[in-house]
Short mmCIF file of C-alpha atoms in Angstrom, two decimals:
data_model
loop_
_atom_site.label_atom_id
_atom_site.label_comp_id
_atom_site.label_asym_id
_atom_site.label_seq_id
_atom_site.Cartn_x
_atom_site.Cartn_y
_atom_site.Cartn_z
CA UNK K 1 9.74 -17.78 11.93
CA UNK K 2 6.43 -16.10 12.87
CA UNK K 3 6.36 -12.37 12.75
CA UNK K 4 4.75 -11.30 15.99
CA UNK K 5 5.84 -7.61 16.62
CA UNK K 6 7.44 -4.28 14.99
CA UNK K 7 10.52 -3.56 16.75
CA UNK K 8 11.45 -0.10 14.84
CA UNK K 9 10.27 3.07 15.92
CA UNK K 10 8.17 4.95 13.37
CA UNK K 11 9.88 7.30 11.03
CA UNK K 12 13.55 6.39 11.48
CA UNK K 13 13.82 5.47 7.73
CA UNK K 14 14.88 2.22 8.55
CA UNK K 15 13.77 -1.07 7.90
CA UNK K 16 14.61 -5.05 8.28
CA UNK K 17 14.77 -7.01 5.03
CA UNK K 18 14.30 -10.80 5.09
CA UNK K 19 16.82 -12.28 2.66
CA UNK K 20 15.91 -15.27 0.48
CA UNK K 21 17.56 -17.33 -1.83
CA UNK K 22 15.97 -18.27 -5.23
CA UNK K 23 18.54 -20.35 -7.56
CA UNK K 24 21.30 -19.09 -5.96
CA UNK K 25 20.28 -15.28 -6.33
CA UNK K 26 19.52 -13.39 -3.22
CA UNK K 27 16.27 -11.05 -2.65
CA UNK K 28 14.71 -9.12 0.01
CA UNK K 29 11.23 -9.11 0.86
CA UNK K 30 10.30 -6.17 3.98
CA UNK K 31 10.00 -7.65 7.26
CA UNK K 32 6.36 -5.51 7.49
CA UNK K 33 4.93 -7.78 4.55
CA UNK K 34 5.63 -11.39 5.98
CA UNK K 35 3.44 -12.81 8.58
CA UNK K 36 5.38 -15.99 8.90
CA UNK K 37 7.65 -18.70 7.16
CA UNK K 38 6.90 -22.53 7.02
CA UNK K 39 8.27 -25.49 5.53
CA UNK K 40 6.43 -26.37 2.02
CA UNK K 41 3.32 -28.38 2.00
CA UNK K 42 1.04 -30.40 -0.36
CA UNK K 43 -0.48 -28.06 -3.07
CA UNK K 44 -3.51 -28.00 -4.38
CA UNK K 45 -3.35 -27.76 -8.26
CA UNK K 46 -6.01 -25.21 -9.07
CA UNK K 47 -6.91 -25.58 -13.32
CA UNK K 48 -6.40 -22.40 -15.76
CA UNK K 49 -4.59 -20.52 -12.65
CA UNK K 50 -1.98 -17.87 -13.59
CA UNK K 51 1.30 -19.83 -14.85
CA UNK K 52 3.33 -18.37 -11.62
CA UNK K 53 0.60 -19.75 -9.85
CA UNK K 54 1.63 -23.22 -7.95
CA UNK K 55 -1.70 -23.84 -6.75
CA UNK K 56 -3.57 -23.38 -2.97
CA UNK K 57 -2.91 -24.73 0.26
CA UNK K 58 -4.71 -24.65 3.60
CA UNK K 59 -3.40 -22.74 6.38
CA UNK K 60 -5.27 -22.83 9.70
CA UNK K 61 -8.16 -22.82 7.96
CA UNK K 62 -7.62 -19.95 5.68
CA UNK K 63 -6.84 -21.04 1.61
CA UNK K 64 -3.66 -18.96 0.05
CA UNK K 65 -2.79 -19.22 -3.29
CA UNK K 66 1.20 -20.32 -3.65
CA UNK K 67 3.46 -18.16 -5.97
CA UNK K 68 6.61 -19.80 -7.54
CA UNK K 69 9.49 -17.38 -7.54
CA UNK K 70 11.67 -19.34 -9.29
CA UNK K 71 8.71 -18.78 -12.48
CA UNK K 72 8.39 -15.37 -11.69
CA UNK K 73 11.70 -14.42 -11.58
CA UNK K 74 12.26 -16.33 -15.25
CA UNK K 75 14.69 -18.96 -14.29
CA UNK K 76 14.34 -22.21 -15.80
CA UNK K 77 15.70 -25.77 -15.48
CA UNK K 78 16.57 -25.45 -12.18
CA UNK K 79 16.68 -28.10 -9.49
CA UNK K 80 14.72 -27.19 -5.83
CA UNK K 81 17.04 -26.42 -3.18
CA UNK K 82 16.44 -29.24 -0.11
CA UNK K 83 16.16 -25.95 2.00
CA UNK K 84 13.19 -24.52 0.06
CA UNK K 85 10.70 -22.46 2.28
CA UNK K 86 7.21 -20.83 1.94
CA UNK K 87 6.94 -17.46 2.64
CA UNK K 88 3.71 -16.61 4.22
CA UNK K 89 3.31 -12.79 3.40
CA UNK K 90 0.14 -9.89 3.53
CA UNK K 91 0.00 -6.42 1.80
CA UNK K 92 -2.79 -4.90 0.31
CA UNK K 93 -5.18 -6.78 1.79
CA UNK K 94 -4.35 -10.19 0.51
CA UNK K 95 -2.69 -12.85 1.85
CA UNK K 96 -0.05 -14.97 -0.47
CA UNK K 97 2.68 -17.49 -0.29
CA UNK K 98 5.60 -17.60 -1.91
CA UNK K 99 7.61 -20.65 -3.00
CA UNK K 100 11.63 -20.07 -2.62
CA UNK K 101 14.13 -21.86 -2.16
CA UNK K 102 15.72 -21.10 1.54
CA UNK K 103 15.33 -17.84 3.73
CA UNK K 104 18.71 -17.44 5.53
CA UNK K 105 18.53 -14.28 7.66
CA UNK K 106 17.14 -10.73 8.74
CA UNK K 107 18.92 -7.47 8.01
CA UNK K 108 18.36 -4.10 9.57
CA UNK K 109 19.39 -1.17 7.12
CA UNK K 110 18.40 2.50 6.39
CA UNK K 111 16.29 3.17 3.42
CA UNK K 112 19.37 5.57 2.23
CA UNK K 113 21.13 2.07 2.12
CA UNK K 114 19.50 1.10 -0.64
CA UNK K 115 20.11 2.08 -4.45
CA UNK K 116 17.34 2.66 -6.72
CA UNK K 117 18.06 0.47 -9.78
CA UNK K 118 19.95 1.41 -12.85
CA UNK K 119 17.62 1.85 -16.09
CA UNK K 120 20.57 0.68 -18.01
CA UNK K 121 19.64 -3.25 -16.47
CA UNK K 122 16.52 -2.42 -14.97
CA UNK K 123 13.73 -2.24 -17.98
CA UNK K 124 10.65 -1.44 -18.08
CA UNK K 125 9.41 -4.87 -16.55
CA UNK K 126 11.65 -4.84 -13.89
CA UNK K 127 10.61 -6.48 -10.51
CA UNK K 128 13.94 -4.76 -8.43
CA UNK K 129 12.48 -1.64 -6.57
CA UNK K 130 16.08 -1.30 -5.06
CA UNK K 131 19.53 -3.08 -4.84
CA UNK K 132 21.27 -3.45 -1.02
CA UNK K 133 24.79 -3.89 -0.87
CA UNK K 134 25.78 -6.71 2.44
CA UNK K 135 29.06 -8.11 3.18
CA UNK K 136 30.51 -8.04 -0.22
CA UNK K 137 27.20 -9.25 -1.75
CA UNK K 138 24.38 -7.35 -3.30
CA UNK K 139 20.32 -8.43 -2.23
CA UNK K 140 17.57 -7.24 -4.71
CA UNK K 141 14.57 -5.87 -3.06
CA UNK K 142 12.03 -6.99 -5.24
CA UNK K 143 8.33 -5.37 -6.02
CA UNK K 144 5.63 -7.75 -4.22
CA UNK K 145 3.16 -5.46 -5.57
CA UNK K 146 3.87 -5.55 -8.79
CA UNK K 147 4.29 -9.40 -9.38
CA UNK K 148 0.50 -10.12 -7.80
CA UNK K 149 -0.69 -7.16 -9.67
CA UNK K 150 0.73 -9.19 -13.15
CA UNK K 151 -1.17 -12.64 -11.67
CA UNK K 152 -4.52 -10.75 -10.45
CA UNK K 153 -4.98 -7.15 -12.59
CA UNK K 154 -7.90 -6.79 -10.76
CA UNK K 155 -5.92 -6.88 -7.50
CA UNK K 156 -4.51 -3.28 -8.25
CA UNK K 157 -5.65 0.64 -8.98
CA UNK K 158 -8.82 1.26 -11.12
CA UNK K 159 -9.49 4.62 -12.82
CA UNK K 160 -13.08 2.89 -13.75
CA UNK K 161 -13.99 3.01 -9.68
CA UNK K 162 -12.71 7.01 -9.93
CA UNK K 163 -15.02 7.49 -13.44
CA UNK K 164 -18.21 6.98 -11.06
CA UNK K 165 -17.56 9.88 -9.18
CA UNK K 166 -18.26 12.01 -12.34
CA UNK K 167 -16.66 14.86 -14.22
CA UNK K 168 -14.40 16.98 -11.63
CA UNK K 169 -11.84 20.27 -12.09
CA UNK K 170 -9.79 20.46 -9.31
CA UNK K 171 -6.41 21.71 -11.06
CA UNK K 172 -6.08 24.83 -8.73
CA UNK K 173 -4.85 22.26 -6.33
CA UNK K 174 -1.33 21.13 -6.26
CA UNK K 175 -0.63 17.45 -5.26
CA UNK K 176 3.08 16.44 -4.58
CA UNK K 177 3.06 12.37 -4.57
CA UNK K 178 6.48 10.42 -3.44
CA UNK K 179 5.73 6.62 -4.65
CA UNK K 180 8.49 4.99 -6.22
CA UNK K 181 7.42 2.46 -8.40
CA UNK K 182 6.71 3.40 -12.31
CA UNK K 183 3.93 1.19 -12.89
CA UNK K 184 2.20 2.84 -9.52
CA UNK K 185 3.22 6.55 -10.46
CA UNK K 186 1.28 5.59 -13.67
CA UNK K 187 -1.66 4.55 -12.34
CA UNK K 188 -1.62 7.36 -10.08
CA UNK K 189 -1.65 9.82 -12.70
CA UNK K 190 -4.23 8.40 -14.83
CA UNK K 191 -6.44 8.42 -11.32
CA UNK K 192 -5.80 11.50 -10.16
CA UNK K 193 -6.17 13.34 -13.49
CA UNK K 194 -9.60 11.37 -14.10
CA UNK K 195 -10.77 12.99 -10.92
CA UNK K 196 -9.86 15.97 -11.64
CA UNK K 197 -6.58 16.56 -9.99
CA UNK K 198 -4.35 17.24 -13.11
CA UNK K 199 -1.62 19.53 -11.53
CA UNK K 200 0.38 16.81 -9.58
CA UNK K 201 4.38 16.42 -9.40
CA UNK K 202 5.69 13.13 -9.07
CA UNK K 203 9.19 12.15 -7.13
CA UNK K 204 10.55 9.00 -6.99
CA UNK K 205 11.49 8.77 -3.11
CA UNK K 206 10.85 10.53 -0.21
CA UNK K 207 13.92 12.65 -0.17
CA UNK K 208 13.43 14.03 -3.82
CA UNK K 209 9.77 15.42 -2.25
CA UNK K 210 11.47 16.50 0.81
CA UNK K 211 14.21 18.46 -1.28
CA UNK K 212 11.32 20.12 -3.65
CA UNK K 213 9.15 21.05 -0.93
CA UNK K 214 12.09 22.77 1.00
CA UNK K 215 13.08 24.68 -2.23
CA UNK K 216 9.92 25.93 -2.45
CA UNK K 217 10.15 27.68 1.32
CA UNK K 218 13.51 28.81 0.55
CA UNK K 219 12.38 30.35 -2.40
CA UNK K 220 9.37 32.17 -1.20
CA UNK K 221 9.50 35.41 1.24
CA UNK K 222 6.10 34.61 2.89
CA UNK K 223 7.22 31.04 4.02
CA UNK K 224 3.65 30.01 2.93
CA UNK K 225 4.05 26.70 1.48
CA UNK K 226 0.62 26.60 1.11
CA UNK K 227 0.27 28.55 -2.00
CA UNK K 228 1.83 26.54 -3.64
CA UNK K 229 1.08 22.77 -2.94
CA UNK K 230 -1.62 21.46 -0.74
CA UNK K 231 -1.13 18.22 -0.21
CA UNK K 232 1.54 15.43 0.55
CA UNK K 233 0.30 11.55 -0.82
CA UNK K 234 3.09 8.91 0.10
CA UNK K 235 3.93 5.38 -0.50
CA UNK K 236 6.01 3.67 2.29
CA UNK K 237 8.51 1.80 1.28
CA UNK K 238 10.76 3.98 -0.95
CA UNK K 239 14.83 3.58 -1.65
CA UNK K 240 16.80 6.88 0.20
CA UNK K 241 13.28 7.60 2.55
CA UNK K 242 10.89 6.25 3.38
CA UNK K 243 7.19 7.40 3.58
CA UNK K 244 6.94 7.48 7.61
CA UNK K 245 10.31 9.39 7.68
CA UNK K 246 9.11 11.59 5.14
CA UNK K 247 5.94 12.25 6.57
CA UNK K 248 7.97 12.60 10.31
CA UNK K 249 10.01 14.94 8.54
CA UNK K 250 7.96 17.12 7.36
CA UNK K 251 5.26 17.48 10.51
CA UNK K 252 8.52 18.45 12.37
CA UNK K 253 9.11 21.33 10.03
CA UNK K 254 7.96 24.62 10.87
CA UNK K 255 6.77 26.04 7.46
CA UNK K 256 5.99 22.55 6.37
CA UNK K 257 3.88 21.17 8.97
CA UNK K 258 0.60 23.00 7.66
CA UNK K 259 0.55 20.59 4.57
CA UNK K 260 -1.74 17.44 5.10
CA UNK K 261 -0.66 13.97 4.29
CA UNK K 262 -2.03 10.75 3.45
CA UNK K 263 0.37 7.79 3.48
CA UNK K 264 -1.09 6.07 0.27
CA UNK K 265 0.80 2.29 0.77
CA UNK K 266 0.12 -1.88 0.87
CA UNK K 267 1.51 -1.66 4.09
CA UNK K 268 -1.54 -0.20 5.75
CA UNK K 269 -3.03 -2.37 8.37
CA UNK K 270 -4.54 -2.46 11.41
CA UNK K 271 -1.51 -3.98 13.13
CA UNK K 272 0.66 -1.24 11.25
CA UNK K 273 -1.36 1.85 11.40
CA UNK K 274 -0.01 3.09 14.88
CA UNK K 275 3.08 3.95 12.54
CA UNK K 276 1.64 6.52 10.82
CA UNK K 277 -0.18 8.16 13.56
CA UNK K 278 2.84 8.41 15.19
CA UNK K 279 4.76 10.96 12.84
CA UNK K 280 1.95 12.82 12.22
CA UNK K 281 0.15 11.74 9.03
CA UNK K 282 -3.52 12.92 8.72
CA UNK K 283 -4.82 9.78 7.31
CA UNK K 284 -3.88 6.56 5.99
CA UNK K 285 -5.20 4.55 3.20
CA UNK K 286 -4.43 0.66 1.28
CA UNK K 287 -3.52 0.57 -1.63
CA UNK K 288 -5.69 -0.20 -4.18
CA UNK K 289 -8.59 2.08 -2.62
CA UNK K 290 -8.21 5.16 -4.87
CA UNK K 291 -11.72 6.06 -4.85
CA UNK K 292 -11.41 6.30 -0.77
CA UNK K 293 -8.18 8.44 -1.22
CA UNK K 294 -9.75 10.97 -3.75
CA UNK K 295 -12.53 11.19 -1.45
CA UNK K 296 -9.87 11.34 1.57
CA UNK K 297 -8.01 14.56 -0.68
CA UNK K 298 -11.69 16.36 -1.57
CA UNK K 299 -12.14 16.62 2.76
CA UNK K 300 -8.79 18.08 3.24
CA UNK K 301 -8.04 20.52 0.68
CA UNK K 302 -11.30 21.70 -0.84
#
């Protein structure tokens, strides 16, 4: 399967999943992030690599490193399913491949479909960003992000690329951020604070922002959201809504639609951008390029 076109409109809060089997468990990886899916080929073992880390292989020219799901996902003393597939996938401007055992099929669901996960099971390692019931069965959505940012730190957010911009105070400025992943909320925070922006509020989906933002109008005379926050920063892919619907959501608004926003995701590309011009949002920018986003914030609001 080669993915060769979008077919969702922007902002619908939907999204296709493709499921995969690894040992018998099912996951879901977004249709956005996979470029294509091949049957396995001769790998390169590369010395001293990360242990999920199969080794490389050559595709059309281009070397990929190949991930082994069945390592990062803990299980042990399993045998390979004859159906195992590679998973060619690209976020955050990287290209990997991951090693599963079969892909079976595509689902199209709403972002409200999916549960966040439980911190009774989930931990604080977890690799589940969300839990879809199908038929009877449930899929795990799993983080991408997070399992290349345990193989390559260096792959993720930096606060020491935000430190060269110097000593800031921009805490008169409120920041309202919808990114649902702790690790990335995190790193957020220690960013944003280093450059100055202490006086943020966090939500863990779009439709927590969406509900604060909206109390806010309610409970102001003036309707001036503006005094009180000045700027939206949004991930994309978030359980209940997403960032495009969000951001959709929001522009259509009538006291909302003064308040800027950057969509703030791995998902930004140039094949993907159109998606995010189309509901409105004022700019767009990968993940990891914080320095570019504080830069991106300083233009709109200061």
């Amino acid at each position: 399967m080669e993915q060769t076109g979008i077919l969702l409109e922007s902002g619908t809060n939907e999204l296709e999943i493709v499921e995969f089997d690894v040992a018998n468990n099912k996951f879901g990886i977004n249709v956005i992030k996979v470029k294509e899916i091949i049957q396995p080929i001769p790998v390169i073992f590369v010395p001293h690599a990360h242990e999920h880390v199969e080794g490389i292989i050559q595709l059309r020219g281009e070397v990929l490193p190949v991930v082994d799901m069945l390592k990062v996902l803990g299980i042990k003393d399993v045998e390979r399913s004859p159906q195992q597939k590679y998973i060619v996938a690209e976020f955050n401007k990287q290209r990997v491949v991951f090693h599963v055992d079969n892909v079976t099929q595509i689902h199209r669901i709403s972002w409200d479909q999916i549960e966040k996960p439980s911190d009774m099971y989930q931990g604080g390692a977890s690799q589940v960003i969300g839990v879809i019931k199908q038929n009877d069965q449930m899929i795990l959505l799993l983080d991408f992000e997070r399992i290349m940012l345990e193989i390559n730190p260096d792959s993720g957010i930096s606060v020491e690329s935000v430190k060269k911009l110097g000593k800031r105070d921009r805490s008169d400025k409120k920041i309202v951020v919808a990114e649902d992943s702790p690790l990335l909320r995190k790193l957020l925070h220690d960013t944003l604070s280093e450059a100055g922006y202490g006086n943020v509020d966090f939500f863990e989906n779009g439709r927590d922002a969406y509900n604060y933002l909206e109390t806010l109008v309610k409970a102001d005379p003036n309707k001036d959201i503006t005094q009180h926050v000045q700027i939206i920063i949004t991930d994309i892919e978030m359980p209940q809504m997403d960032g495009h619907h969000l951001t959709r959501k929001i522009k259509e608004h009538p006291d909302l639609a003064v308040l800027p926003v950057i969509i703030f995701s791995s998902l930004i590309t140039d094949d993907l951008r159109h998606k995010g011009e189309r509901v409105g949002a004022e700019d767009q920018i990968s993940k990891p390029e914080i320095a570019e986003l504080i830069l991106r914030i300083d233009q709109l609001i200061l």
